Tab-separated table of C-alpha atoms in Angstrom:
chain	number	residue	atom	x	y	z
A	1	MET	CA	145.147	103.510	103.812
A	2	PRO	CA	145.961	107.184	103.140
A	3	GLY	CA	143.770	109.031	100.674
A	4	TYR	CA	140.617	107.046	101.370
A	5	SER	CA	137.761	108.593	103.296
A	6	CYS	CA	135.382	105.651	103.319
A	7	ALA	CA	134.513	103.825	106.508
A	8	ARG	CA	136.054	100.639	105.156
A	9	PHE	CA	139.467	102.327	105.402
A	10	GLY	CA	138.949	104.147	108.682
A	11	GLY	CA	137.321	107.298	107.331
A	12	GLU	CA	133.879	108.747	107.784
A	13	GLY	CA	132.494	108.843	104.221
A	14	ALA	CA	130.590	106.385	102.079
A	15	CYS	CA	132.630	103.827	100.165
A	16	PRO	CA	132.680	104.411	96.386
A	17	GLU	CA	131.932	100.726	95.792
A	18	ASP	CA	128.671	101.150	97.710
A	19	THR	CA	127.756	104.610	96.398
A	20	ASN	CA	128.395	103.732	92.754
A	21	LEU	CA	126.966	100.210	92.819
A	22	PRO	CA	125.312	99.548	89.454
A	23	ASP	CA	121.537	99.160	89.496
A	24	SER	CA	120.971	96.380	86.979
A	25	VAL	CA	121.956	92.726	87.187
A	26	GLU	CA	123.866	93.061	83.913
A	27	ALA	CA	125.774	96.148	85.047
A	28	ARG	CA	126.717	94.383	88.294
A	29	ALA	CA	127.937	91.405	86.231
A	30	ILE	CA	130.137	93.727	84.178
A	31	ALA	CA	131.467	95.350	87.352
A	32	GLN	CA	132.164	91.899	88.809
A	33	ALA	CA	134.070	90.956	85.644
A	34	GLY	CA	136.087	94.184	85.879
A	35	GLY	CA	139.410	92.456	86.447
A	36	ASP	CA	138.911	90.165	83.473
A	37	LEU	CA	137.843	93.089	81.303
A	38	PHE	CA	140.740	95.273	82.430
A	39	HIS	CA	143.148	92.658	81.093
A	40	GLN	CA	141.555	93.092	77.653
A	41	ARG	CA	142.853	96.640	77.272
A	42	ARG	CA	144.441	98.088	74.158
A	43	ILE	CA	147.665	100.012	74.609
A	44	GLY	CA	148.762	102.694	72.147
A	45	PRO	CA	151.676	105.125	71.910
A	46	GLY	CA	150.023	107.383	74.510
A	47	GLY	CA	149.307	104.546	76.923
A	48	TYR	CA	145.909	102.997	77.630
A	49	ALA	CA	143.740	103.379	74.515
A	50	GLY	CA	140.599	101.445	75.450
A	51	LEU	CA	139.199	97.937	75.628
A	52	ASP	CA	139.260	95.127	73.095
A	53	MET	CA	135.480	95.152	72.820
A	54	GLN	CA	135.216	91.818	70.994
A	55	ALA	CA	137.188	90.018	73.720
A	56	CYS	CA	135.141	91.743	76.437
A	57	LEU	CA	131.871	90.784	74.760
A	58	GLU	CA	132.961	87.160	74.548
A	59	ILE	CA	133.997	87.108	78.228
A	60	LEU	CA	130.676	88.611	79.311
A	61	GLU	CA	128.664	86.342	77.038
A	62	ALA	CA	130.447	83.318	78.543
A	63	GLN	CA	129.389	84.616	81.976
A	64	GLY	CA	125.752	84.826	80.903
A	65	VAL	CA	125.425	88.560	80.191
A	66	PRO	CA	123.260	89.012	77.079
A	67	ARG	CA	125.378	90.356	74.223
A	68	HIS	CA	122.933	93.163	73.368
A	69	ILE	CA	123.066	94.457	76.966
A	70	ALA	CA	126.863	94.177	77.181
A	71	THR	CA	127.115	96.076	73.886
A	72	LEU	CA	125.187	98.965	75.443
A	73	LEU	CA	127.076	99.015	78.759
A	74	LEU	CA	130.695	98.358	77.740
A	75	PRO	CA	131.324	101.755	76.097
A	76	HIS	CA	130.430	103.442	79.402
A	77	TRP	CA	132.778	101.107	81.287
A	78	GLU	CA	135.536	101.920	78.771
A	79	THR	CA	134.925	105.667	79.131
A	80	GLY	CA	135.288	105.425	82.904
A	81	LEU	CA	138.562	103.512	82.569
A	82	LEU	CA	139.913	106.053	80.059
A	83	GLU	CA	138.962	108.946	82.358
A	84	ALA	CA	140.609	107.235	85.325
A	85	ALA	CA	143.784	106.600	83.310
A	86	ALA	CA	143.883	110.262	82.241
A	87	ARG	CA	143.483	111.424	85.863
A	88	MET	CA	146.302	109.111	86.937
A	89	ARG	CA	148.576	110.459	84.175
A	90	GLU	CA	147.780	114.040	85.267
A	91	ARG	CA	148.372	113.200	88.917
A	92	ASP	CA	151.660	111.469	88.173
A	93	GLY	CA	152.795	114.279	85.861
A	94	ALA	CA	152.932	112.070	82.798
A	95	GLY	CA	150.172	113.797	80.828
């Protein structure tokens, strides 16, 4: 796969999934639920505007993540998604 340097894709470097693996059980649960959380995004006139936090909290609570922990971690997850979306817009010339 072009553009990837990790060993999983034929490169020499460390895989981002391994290097950036969350430390806590709760953070790993949020990372595991990433696909479900991504589908709870809010879209505005400029594109991706963030997560529907209430929906994300309910999904995580249903998966056993304590609400008070999810409340602390979700804003960081949202920030990472917003930064990634901005980089993609820049790369694609749409921003």
